[in-house]
Amino acid sequence: MLLFEIIMVAMGAVRANVLRSALTTLGIVIGIAAVITMVALGEGAQQRVQEEINRMGTSILTIRPGQQMWGGVSRGDAQLSIDDAIALRAESNGLLRVSPEQQSRMQVTYGRWNSNTQIMGVWPEYFEMYGHELQSGRWFDQGEVQGRRRLAVLGANLPETLGDTPPELLVGANIQIRGIIFEVIGILEEKGDAAWVRPDDQIFIPQSTAQYRVMGGRDRLNSIYAATETPDELDVGFAEIDRIMRREHRIKVGEDADFNVRNSADLLETRNEANRTFALLLAGIAAISLLVGGIGIMNIMLVSVTERTREIGIRKALGATKRAIMTQFLVEALFLCTLGGLLGVAAGYAASEAVTRLAEWDTSVAPEAVITAIVFSAAVGLFFGLWPARRAAILDPIDALRYE
Amino acid sequence: MKDQVIIRTRGLTKHYVLGAETVRAVRGVDLVIERGEFVAIMGPSGSGKSTFMNMIGCLDTPTEGDYWLNGQLVSDLSDDQLARVRNREIGFVFQTFNLLPRATALHNVELPLIYAGVGSKERQRRAREKLELVGLGDRMGHKPPEMSGGQRQRVAVARALVNEPALLLADEPTGNLDSVTSQDIMAQLEQLNESGQTILLVTHERDIAQHARRQVHLKDGMIEQDFLNEHVETRA
Ligand SMILES: Nc1ncnc2c1ncn2[C@@H]1O[C@H](COP(=O)(O)OP(=O)(O)OP(=O)(O)O)[C@@H](O)[C@H]1O
Ligand SMILES: [Mg+2]
């Protein structure tokens, strides 16, 4: 029997029962739609993380204060001091670019505008490490850091925050941070959010100025950033930091350090891991719904075989082989499932779009996911159609003809 | 020259086991039918006519006994070979028509050709030819529910003939038809037989059996009588 005829017969059977066929495929549609949506969400999150990594720079190591231990007992939080940063820069033989970060939220005023803004005391290297660009003005330099100058570089959103002032007007103007007058020397290009960092809303001033003029002489850094030239040198950089910091803090080898060093990529990776777990969970749900959908298909195919027993008998009496009957019902199941798969892909695509619009969550429907979904639904059709098709194929012609 | 015997049965038997009871539907039938014959199988209800025909049509398998079709022992055939025999060697006309209700007359007649692997064009040509032969040239696009009993049975005859089978089997083809339509169908079968078609016909009506050349009477699953119709001599 020609395959084309078999397909026509199978499609005719589906068409003869449109409503039932539609309801039957619903399980598959939902399953596939779930898979597509979840893959699109996962893919979107993945892309976002990748973008963040790129934006943050992959070769930055973050040193944070840890627990100070004494004889195995915690004596509270350890501290990072400016001497640590100086030592790291001086003793790593140029391997590391270093910047301390001393930050605090403070009241900022410009004319009659004021805002509560995060003030970041940093070194010039900080801008380099994070790949910041200026949209106008200039950076401060190391000499100005030494001189504890009251200079400020503003994040890209600040002109808007400070009364929608044009950036050109703001450069050279004076602002007050906690009542202290600063000269605005530069405005940064927009950077977007990178994980937990929101540079567009921050104001950058020399660290020494922050320490002595704004934050009351407190020698306590929030973190120290150190960057290597390339990501390949991170391991060496890590070892150097560990060596220098241990010496500075007088911690013997083998003792617990009172500081943590983290790779920015690691931090994102952790989040990525969480995303993957979530995706796996959804995949599980999708698998179950596909299983249920498949059983639904099997059920309706069994009903169909029973209903059409007489038809099968007629076909057999006219010379249909087992194989021809089997193919007919398999193609029918396959057709139902693949149709369900296609509808599911469409529904999943629509759902991803909706999520992107409503939740502003990046999604991306990968072509591989679409192909996999369709192939998978066809496989479900084959698997769950096999048994009903076999039942139809092995019917005895005379019994089938006698069936009422 | 080819063997003239088309059907040969020896001790053909069919038992149905229903719980503790065994129904002996056919009890050892020996029969030889030659090519070109027109045989009417007669007998009271329950005498095993349909059971016998189904075995001859390779739709059912005997409990005991042998059956040669065209010199081939049918019990030797595989499932696929049986399907092929049903497709190529046998045309079956049922009392209840057994047409696909949702398919057109043309498609119904095409069915055996589909399973024979005949291409679409050739299939339609041959199906049309047979429908015209049975006088339904103007009803090809109609579906069975839109046709009269006589028309349906003629579609079934066209379907049975479409593969040019060696053997035409008809189990009470006129059982559901009025007498005028019955005469119509019988005239058609007679004509077919005159052009060489071997026909085996089940009926329990005397006047229907008169159209055949030979009558085989069954009773309780056994042959009771086997004789030629009188008119055969006069016609020959
Ligand atoms: N599938 C079956 N299961 C059990 N018994 C059956 C079956 N088919 C037929 N029989 C029995 O076999 C016997 C012969 O039946 P069959 O249908 O061959 O009779 P028939 O001569 O065709 O009768 P009718 O003229 O009424 O069609 C009957 O007693 C019937 O009850
Ligand atoms: Mg009968």
XYZ file of C-alpha atoms and ligand atoms in Angstrom:
672
model
C 0.000 0.000 0.000
C 1.291 3.368 -0.864
C 2.338 5.463 2.110
C 0.566 8.480 0.717
C -2.774 6.649 0.779
C -2.164 5.592 4.354
C -1.500 9.178 5.360
C -4.649 10.348 3.597
C -6.704 7.708 5.405
C -5.174 8.634 8.777
C -5.784 12.322 8.246
C -9.320 11.590 7.160
C -9.870 9.802 10.465
C -8.515 12.794 12.393
C -10.707 15.152 10.404
C -13.776 13.015 10.963
C -13.389 13.646 14.688
C -12.052 17.173 14.917
C -13.212 17.960 18.434
C -12.039 14.682 19.866
C -8.707 14.947 18.097
C -8.242 18.479 19.414
C -9.003 17.487 22.990
C -6.746 14.475 22.683
C -3.777 16.503 21.565
C -4.289 19.045 24.326
C -2.019 17.134 26.692
C 0.771 17.164 24.139
C 0.136 20.818 23.341
C 0.456 21.796 27.003
C 3.504 19.623 27.547
C 5.359 20.987 24.549
C 4.290 24.556 25.301
C 5.694 24.149 28.819
C 8.977 22.826 27.460
C 9.322 25.633 24.935
C 8.479 28.335 27.469
C 10.828 26.977 30.069
C 13.683 26.556 27.614
C 13.048 30.090 26.364
C 13.156 31.420 29.931
C 16.284 29.459 30.749
C 17.946 30.545 27.543
C 17.035 34.173 28.238
C 18.437 33.972 31.764
C 21.571 32.316 30.435
C 22.080 35.056 27.883
C 21.529 37.679 30.533
C 24.093 36.130 32.844
C 26.548 35.934 29.976
C 25.980 39.586 29.209
C 26.500 40.485 32.839
C 29.726 38.537 32.949
C 30.903 40.343 29.861
C 29.858 43.679 31.279
C 31.500 43.086 34.617
C 34.694 41.796 33.190
C 35.567 38.217 33.857
C 38.965 38.795 35.345
C 37.965 40.675 38.469
C 38.589 39.191 41.891
C 36.653 40.615 44.795
C 38.198 40.591 48.264
C 35.723 40.937 51.103
C 36.253 40.890 54.848
C 35.522 37.544 56.463
C 35.368 36.195 60.019
C 38.273 36.863 62.307
C 39.186 33.619 64.020
C 41.225 33.235 67.159
C 41.899 29.734 68.386
C 38.982 28.415 66.394
C 36.577 30.949 67.863
C 35.083 33.795 65.905
C 36.031 37.213 67.199
C 33.689 39.052 64.909
C 34.111 40.551 61.482
C 37.581 41.164 60.199
C 38.434 44.399 58.453
C 40.035 45.412 55.211
C 42.214 48.492 55.476
C 43.707 50.787 52.905
C 47.118 49.303 53.713
C 45.900 45.984 52.329
C 45.059 47.654 49.031
C 48.395 49.468 48.936
C 50.261 46.259 49.682
C 48.405 44.354 46.958
C 49.246 46.980 44.392
C 52.846 47.373 45.481
C 53.798 43.729 45.887
C 52.132 41.899 43.033
C 54.773 43.116 40.594
C 52.274 44.617 38.220
C 50.213 41.423 37.987
C 47.240 43.057 39.667
C 45.409 46.268 39.104
C 43.869 47.171 42.414
C 41.204 49.479 43.707
C 39.704 49.743 47.159
C 36.039 50.461 47.542
C 34.708 52.405 50.457
C 31.068 53.159 50.015
C 28.140 54.661 51.782
C 24.748 56.114 50.932
C 24.665 59.847 51.374
C 22.619 62.922 50.744
C 23.674 64.661 47.553
C 22.448 68.135 46.634
C 22.732 70.183 43.501
C 20.975 73.513 43.582
C 17.502 72.744 44.866
C 17.693 69.096 43.893
C 18.789 66.423 46.250
C 18.995 62.680 46.240
C 20.148 59.814 48.383
C 22.973 58.296 46.442
C 25.595 55.643 46.834
C 29.026 57.271 47.148
C 31.927 55.104 46.042
C 35.434 55.923 47.184
C 37.743 54.282 44.631
C 41.056 54.540 42.830
C 41.308 55.435 39.110
C 42.023 51.755 38.329
C 38.457 50.987 39.283
C 37.109 52.572 36.080
C 39.591 50.703 33.988
C 38.749 47.346 35.556
C 35.057 47.684 34.928
C 35.534 49.147 31.485
C 33.743 52.414 32.222
C 33.677 55.097 29.558
C 33.137 58.828 29.943
C 30.375 60.620 28.076
C 31.866 63.969 29.106
C 34.573 65.379 31.356
C 37.568 63.458 32.696
C 38.696 60.958 35.350
C 40.534 61.782 38.529
C 44.119 60.524 38.701
C 46.345 58.964 41.354
C 47.837 62.346 42.281
C 44.378 63.716 42.990
C 43.673 60.677 45.129
C 46.821 61.394 47.120
C 45.766 65.031 47.428
C 42.367 64.052 48.815
C 40.751 66.267 46.252
C 37.004 66.825 46.308
C 36.241 65.642 42.791
C 33.284 63.568 41.648
C 32.585 61.385 38.617
C 28.867 60.787 38.236
C 27.032 57.706 37.012
C 24.991 58.092 33.832
C 21.641 58.476 35.593
C 22.668 61.299 37.892
C 22.130 64.243 35.540
C 18.536 63.100 35.360
C 18.295 62.538 39.111
C 19.698 65.976 39.772
C 16.943 67.924 38.085
C 17.373 66.662 34.553
C 20.442 68.847 34.141
C 22.243 68.497 30.804
C 25.554 66.630 31.399
C 27.608 69.470 29.808
C 26.172 71.889 32.361
C 26.865 69.537 35.219
C 30.549 69.032 34.389
C 32.467 71.764 36.228
C 29.521 72.504 38.492
C 29.590 72.026 42.227
C 27.512 69.510 44.109
C 27.362 68.834 47.807
C 27.883 65.431 49.287
C 26.817 65.411 52.912
C 27.173 69.167 52.822
C 30.709 69.067 51.502
C 31.326 70.767 48.184
C 32.630 68.597 45.326
C 33.456 69.549 41.772
C 31.873 67.339 39.103
C 34.665 66.457 36.658
C 33.100 63.677 34.590
C 29.927 61.830 33.672
C 30.020 58.116 32.861
C 28.463 56.390 29.878
C 25.452 54.303 30.665
C 26.435 50.810 31.747
C 23.241 49.034 32.710
C 22.862 46.787 35.703
C 25.502 44.161 36.226
C 24.348 41.637 38.811
C 24.357 43.495 42.130
C 26.199 46.558 40.830
C 24.279 49.602 39.600
C 27.033 51.974 38.447
C 24.611 54.268 36.635
C 23.230 55.481 39.952
C 26.524 55.886 41.791
C 28.917 58.777 42.396
C 32.628 58.011 42.348
C 35.112 60.035 44.401
C 38.757 59.409 45.338
C 38.980 56.846 48.116
C 41.174 59.045 50.319
C 38.671 61.872 50.027
C 35.896 59.468 50.977
C 37.846 58.183 53.971
C 39.075 61.447 55.434
C 36.561 64.068 54.345
C 33.247 62.280 53.995
C 33.255 59.169 56.148
C 34.987 60.575 59.179
C 38.469 59.094 58.849
C 37.264 55.538 59.205
C 39.838 53.154 57.646
C 37.437 50.421 56.764
C 36.985 49.257 53.179
C 33.904 47.441 51.944
C 35.930 45.501 49.453
C 39.075 45.512 47.394
C 38.944 44.729 43.686
C 41.880 43.245 41.898
C 42.019 42.475 38.213
C 44.460 40.563 36.077
C 45.116 41.402 32.458
C 43.412 38.264 31.155
C 41.088 35.665 32.702
C 43.874 33.070 32.290
C 45.921 34.799 34.981
C 43.139 34.624 37.545
C 44.573 31.588 39.290
C 47.973 33.201 39.699
C 46.282 36.423 40.793
C 44.271 34.506 43.328
C 47.407 32.906 44.799
C 49.158 36.277 44.940
C 46.252 37.871 46.755
C 46.130 35.023 49.223
C 49.892 35.298 49.878
C 49.949 39.064 50.296
C 46.769 39.279 52.337
C 47.878 36.524 54.712
C 51.115 38.328 55.312
C 49.357 41.635 55.891
C 46.911 40.043 58.299
C 49.556 37.769 59.854
C 47.735 34.550 59.140
C 49.810 31.395 58.910
C 49.470 28.965 56.045
C 46.891 26.371 56.998
C 44.909 28.729 59.209
C 41.567 30.064 58.074
C 41.841 33.390 56.284
C 39.862 36.363 57.614
C 38.976 37.465 54.099
C 37.237 35.924 51.065
C 38.307 36.137 47.483
C 35.626 35.553 44.906
C 35.668 35.536 41.165
C 32.829 37.569 39.710
C 32.176 34.835 37.200
C 31.869 32.357 40.096
C 29.217 34.468 41.725
C 27.228 34.542 38.548
C 27.825 30.871 38.069
C 26.137 30.205 41.391
C 23.110 32.049 40.184
C 23.304 30.228 36.919
C 23.287 26.972 38.822
C 20.075 27.990 40.515
C 18.571 28.775 37.140
C 19.514 25.351 35.892
C 17.911 23.663 38.875
C 14.750 25.584 38.138
C 14.904 24.547 34.487
C 15.319 20.920 35.513
C 12.284 21.119 37.721
C 10.250 22.532 34.864
C 11.624 19.873 32.555
C 10.348 17.287 35.010
C 6.901 18.832 34.977
C 6.974 18.958 31.193
C 8.027 15.308 31.002
C 5.136 14.290 33.231
C 2.638 16.273 31.203
C 3.987 14.735 27.997
C 3.642 11.309 29.570
C 0.059 12.065 30.527
C -0.534 13.483 27.042
C 0.929 10.324 25.533
C -1.346 8.132 27.609
C -4.256 10.274 26.450
C -3.243 9.612 22.866
C -2.982 5.904 23.557
C -6.404 5.881 25.169
C -8.083 7.654 22.276
C -6.290 5.443 19.769
C -7.611 2.363 21.558
C -11.103 3.828 21.419
C -10.576 4.581 17.757
C -9.432 1.033 17.024
C -12.461 -0.397 18.817
C -14.854 1.938 17.055
C -13.396 1.108 13.702
C -13.165 -2.633 14.171
C -15.593 -3.186 11.313
C -13.637 -0.860 9.051
C -10.494 -2.809 9.890
C -12.352 -6.014 9.049
C -13.428 -4.623 5.672
C -9.906 -3.476 4.876
C -8.494 -6.852 5.824
C -11.095 -8.666 3.757
C -10.040 -6.567 0.778
C -6.394 -7.465 1.213
C -4.860 -5.077 3.757
C -1.811 -6.636 5.384
C -1.083 -6.365 9.098
C 1.592 -3.913 8.219
C -0.777 -1.680 6.270
C -3.276 -1.550 9.153
C -0.512 -0.974 11.675
C 0.936 1.854 9.614
C -2.470 3.447 9.240
C -3.009 3.707 12.988
C 0.585 4.621 13.754
C 0.468 7.436 11.243
C -2.739 8.610 12.852
C -1.136 8.736 16.310
C 1.980 10.301 14.865
C -0.067 12.893 13.066
C -2.035 13.763 16.208
C 1.096 14.101 18.314
C 3.087 16.059 15.768
C 0.151 18.385 15.302
C 0.023 18.755 19.077
C 3.749 19.416 19.075
C 3.425 22.144 16.473
C 0.546 23.779 18.317
C 2.546 23.450 21.529
C 5.522 25.209 19.957
C 3.245 28.030 18.843
C 1.639 28.277 22.285
C 5.035 28.143 23.988
C 6.338 30.865 21.729
C 3.332 33.042 22.525
C 3.761 32.374 26.248
C 7.452 33.343 26.111
C 6.569 36.544 24.302
C 3.958 37.296 26.949
C 6.472 36.702 29.736
C 8.945 39.010 28.032
C 6.310 41.733 27.705
C 4.628 41.423 31.081
C 7.415 40.305 33.408
C 10.209 41.967 31.433
C 12.065 38.737 31.698
C 14.323 37.986 28.768
C 13.331 34.915 26.798
C 14.738 33.350 23.684
C 13.176 30.487 21.716
C 16.056 28.481 20.305
C 15.494 26.694 16.964
C 17.060 23.565 18.443
C 14.413 23.569 21.155
C 11.659 23.795 18.538
C 13.059 20.929 16.507
C 13.639 18.819 19.605
C 10.093 19.477 20.783
C 8.564 18.387 17.492
C 10.738 15.321 17.201
C 9.960 14.477 20.794
C 6.207 14.767 20.322
C 6.450 12.571 17.241
C 8.350 10.050 19.363
C 5.591 10.182 21.973
C 3.080 9.484 19.189
C 5.075 6.526 17.926
C 5.575 5.093 21.385
C 2.014 5.435 22.607
C 0.469 4.669 19.218
C 2.321 1.392 18.879
C 0.180 -0.714 21.134
C -3.227 0.377 19.768
C -1.914 0.025 16.223
C -0.725 -3.486 16.969
C -4.097 -4.365 18.393
C -5.716 -3.207 15.196
C -3.213 -5.076 13.047
C -3.653 -8.467 14.694
C -7.458 -8.421 14.587
C -8.867 -11.503 12.953
C -10.619 -10.451 9.725
C -13.778 -12.452 10.316
C -14.076 -11.394 13.973
C -13.606 -7.784 12.950
C -16.267 -8.069 10.238
C -18.749 -9.614 12.660
C -18.147 -6.892 15.259
C -21.244 -4.846 15.969
C -3.206 -26.394 -20.001
C -3.937 -24.967 -16.556
C -5.683 -27.053 -13.953
C -9.430 -26.542 -14.302
C -10.055 -27.024 -10.581
C -10.154 -23.781 -8.673
C -11.557 -24.954 -5.336
C -10.968 -28.294 -3.714
C -11.917 -29.018 -0.125
C -11.408 -32.254 1.762
C -13.141 -32.854 5.074
C -13.472 -29.124 5.653
C -14.688 -28.629 9.231
C -15.383 -25.701 11.507
C -16.230 -25.951 15.169
C -17.102 -23.069 17.437
C -16.480 -23.624 21.110
C -18.915 -21.663 23.230
C -18.167 -22.454 26.830
C -18.925 -26.113 27.431
C -20.799 -26.445 24.147
C -19.252 -27.068 20.756
C -21.165 -25.847 17.688
C -20.294 -27.893 14.635
C -21.017 -25.328 11.957
C -19.351 -27.212 9.093
C -18.782 -30.949 9.356
C -16.508 -32.380 6.729
C -17.317 -30.866 3.377
C -15.698 -32.347 0.260
C -16.254 -30.154 -2.737
C -14.602 -29.529 -6.089
C -15.391 -26.477 -8.155
C -13.946 -25.824 -11.566
C -13.129 -22.604 -13.306
C -16.093 -20.915 -14.935
C -18.679 -22.585 -12.741
C -21.614 -20.753 -11.188
C -22.514 -22.558 -7.986
C -25.303 -21.739 -5.581
C -24.896 -22.907 -2.014
C -28.310 -23.498 -0.477
C -29.588 -24.694 2.813
C -31.661 -23.723 5.821
C -30.578 -21.055 8.244
C -27.765 -22.231 10.465
C -26.665 -24.949 8.084
C -23.148 -23.514 7.857
C -23.301 -21.712 4.509
C -21.673 -18.496 5.704
C -19.102 -20.340 7.747
C -18.171 -22.370 4.688
C -17.978 -19.293 2.470
C -15.776 -17.430 4.922
C -13.309 -20.278 4.884
C -13.388 -20.353 1.070
C -12.800 -16.581 1.106
C -9.752 -17.016 3.365
C -11.402 -14.851 5.993
C -11.728 -17.707 8.445
C -9.586 -20.754 9.101
C -10.996 -24.286 9.276
C -10.752 -26.312 12.459
C -9.981 -29.400 10.382
C -9.686 -30.456 6.796
C -7.853 -29.091 3.789
C -8.604 -26.430 1.276
C -6.736 -25.880 -1.970
C -7.276 -22.683 -3.866
C -5.788 -22.719 -7.361
C -3.858 -25.812 -6.334
C -2.314 -24.030 -3.368
C -2.921 -25.435 0.109
C -4.322 -22.424 1.954
C -3.214 -23.589 5.408
C 0.373 -23.275 4.176
C 0.025 -19.583 3.517
C 1.448 -16.886 5.788
C -0.620 -13.928 6.984
C 0.803 -11.679 4.296
C 0.191 -14.309 1.602
C -3.399 -14.671 2.803
C -3.853 -10.919 2.573
C -2.534 -11.118 -0.948
C -4.908 -13.933 -1.861
C -7.870 -11.989 -0.458
C -6.680 -9.015 -2.449
C -5.925 -10.636 -5.815
C -7.715 -13.987 -6.065
C -10.992 -13.377 -4.308
C -13.762 -10.857 -4.631
C -16.225 -11.037 -1.766
C -19.761 -9.628 -1.788
C -21.435 -9.553 1.603
C -25.089 -9.600 2.537
C -24.568 -6.399 4.532
C -22.517 -4.702 1.779
C -19.621 -3.814 4.118
C -18.774 -0.562 2.396
C -16.870 2.233 4.134
C -19.703 4.644 4.938
C -17.617 7.809 4.809
C -15.923 7.061 1.504
C -17.403 7.689 -1.940
C -18.454 4.837 -4.191
C -15.343 5.423 -6.249
C -13.039 5.288 -3.244
C -14.754 2.154 -1.977
C -14.127 0.442 -5.276
C -10.548 1.698 -5.309
C -9.732 0.139 -1.927
C -8.556 -3.293 -3.119
C -6.377 -1.566 -5.720
C -4.815 0.598 -3.010
C -3.775 -2.529 -1.147
C -2.531 -3.993 -4.413
C -0.226 -0.994 -4.778
C -1.803 0.316 -7.981
C -1.056 3.963 -8.736
C -3.712 6.606 -8.344
C -4.471 7.236 -12.031
C -4.740 3.581 -13.007
C -6.764 2.909 -9.883
C -9.360 5.501 -10.729
C -9.580 4.320 -14.292
C -10.231 0.734 -13.286
C -12.638 1.658 -10.512
C -14.647 3.828 -12.906
C -14.729 1.037 -15.448
C -16.214 -1.414 -12.943
C -18.711 1.109 -11.610
C -19.861 1.705 -15.160
C -20.089 -2.028 -15.693
C -22.552 -2.327 -12.795
C -24.452 0.698 -14.094
C -23.336 3.259 -11.506
C -21.372 5.539 -13.806
C -23.382 8.483 -12.533
C -23.073 7.723 -8.805
C -19.311 7.581 -8.321
C -19.112 10.553 -5.986
C -21.947 9.344 -3.769
C -21.366 7.864 -0.343
C -23.112 4.642 0.710
C -25.635 6.336 3.028
C -26.789 8.371 0.023
C -27.527 5.259 -2.030
C -30.251 2.614 -2.171
C -29.607 -0.954 -1.076
C -29.413 -2.157 -4.651
C -26.954 0.571 -5.563
C -24.826 -0.222 -2.551
C -24.713 -3.866 -3.451
C -23.704 -2.970 -6.993
C -20.868 -0.870 -5.578
C -19.861 -3.937 -3.577
C -19.950 -6.062 -6.736
C -17.816 -3.521 -8.566
C -15.394 -3.564 -5.650
C -15.257 -7.363 -5.697
C -14.492 -7.358 -9.407
C -12.004 -4.532 -9.568
C -8.914 -6.692 -9.049
C -10.097 -9.213 -11.668
C -10.283 -12.013 -9.089
C -10.265 -15.661 -10.068
C -13.173 -16.264 -7.750
C -16.247 -14.195 -6.950
C -17.890 -15.092 -3.657
C -21.271 -13.714 -2.689
C -22.930 -14.485 0.640
C -26.634 -13.762 0.222
C -25.984 -10.692 -1.918
C -29.703 -10.210 -2.401
C -30.675 -10.948 1.173
C -31.322 -7.294 1.948
C -32.863 -6.362 -1.397
C -36.377 -6.442 -2.841
C -37.176 -8.949 -5.555
C -36.848 -6.576 -8.505
C -33.437 -5.343 -7.391
C -32.465 -8.916 -6.605
C -33.246 -9.996 -10.157
C -31.125 -7.081 -11.334
C -28.090 -8.155 -9.339
C -28.567 -11.777 -10.359
C -28.755 -10.852 -14.019
C -25.478 -9.059 -13.547
C -23.849 -12.091 -11.948
C -25.174 -14.301 -14.701
C -23.681 -12.031 -17.292
C -20.339 -12.096 -15.488
C -20.410 -15.866 -15.399
C -21.149 -16.008 -19.096
C -17.987 -14.036 -19.704
C -16.034 -16.635 -17.730
C -16.140 -15.505 -14.107
C -16.235 -18.278 -11.507
C -18.972 -17.507 -8.984
C -19.916 -19.055 -5.691
C -23.191 -17.766 -4.308
C -24.959 -18.386 -1.037
C -28.716 -18.046 -1.002
C -31.738 -19.705 0.459
C -34.145 -18.582 -2.212
C -35.001 -21.058 -4.921
C -35.492 -18.520 -7.698
C -32.127 -16.927 -6.933
C -30.454 -20.311 -7.032
C -32.070 -20.891 -10.430
C -29.655 -18.363 -11.904
C -26.730 -20.633 -11.057
C -25.745 -23.707 -13.019
C -25.133 -25.943 -10.076
C -26.659 -26.190 -6.634
C -24.964 -27.497 -3.526
C -27.332 -28.034 -0.614
C -25.954 -27.990 2.913
C -27.706 -29.363 5.975
C -26.248 -29.363 9.453
C -22.859 -28.512 8.066
C -22.785 -31.332 5.546
C -23.518 -31.623 1.815
C -26.967 -33.042 1.332
C -27.380 -32.595 -2.387
C -25.160 -31.508 -5.279
C -26.726 -31.254 -8.730
C -26.829 -29.269 -11.946
C -29.808 -27.039 -12.679
C -32.095 -28.421 -15.392
C -31.896 -25.373 -17.584
C -28.153 -25.824 -17.912
C -28.511 -28.562 -20.526
C -31.003 -26.572 -22.543
C -28.789 -23.496 -22.429
C -25.547 -25.270 -23.214
N -18.775 -16.779 15.509
C -19.556 -17.830 15.841
N -19.480 -18.303 17.092
C -20.244 -19.353 17.452
N -21.106 -19.964 16.644
C -21.234 -19.521 15.394
C -20.451 -18.415 14.938
N -20.760 -18.201 13.636
C -21.699 -19.110 13.318
N -21.984 -19.900 14.370
C -22.905 -21.014 14.387
O -22.587 -21.880 13.330
C -23.733 -22.358 12.693
C -23.676 -22.030 11.230
O -23.744 -20.618 11.066
P -23.705 -19.924 9.647
O -23.663 -18.452 9.864
O -22.639 -20.548 8.850
O -25.134 -20.336 9.077
P -25.810 -19.931 7.690
O -26.049 -21.164 6.960
O -25.009 -18.866 7.037
O -27.177 -19.347 8.202
P -28.002 -18.103 7.617
O -28.752 -18.641 6.441
O -28.934 -17.758 8.697
O -27.047 -17.029 7.268
C -24.911 -21.719 13.384
O -25.439 -22.657 14.305
C -24.331 -20.558 14.135
O -25.009 -20.370 15.344
Mg -25.290 -16.812 6.526
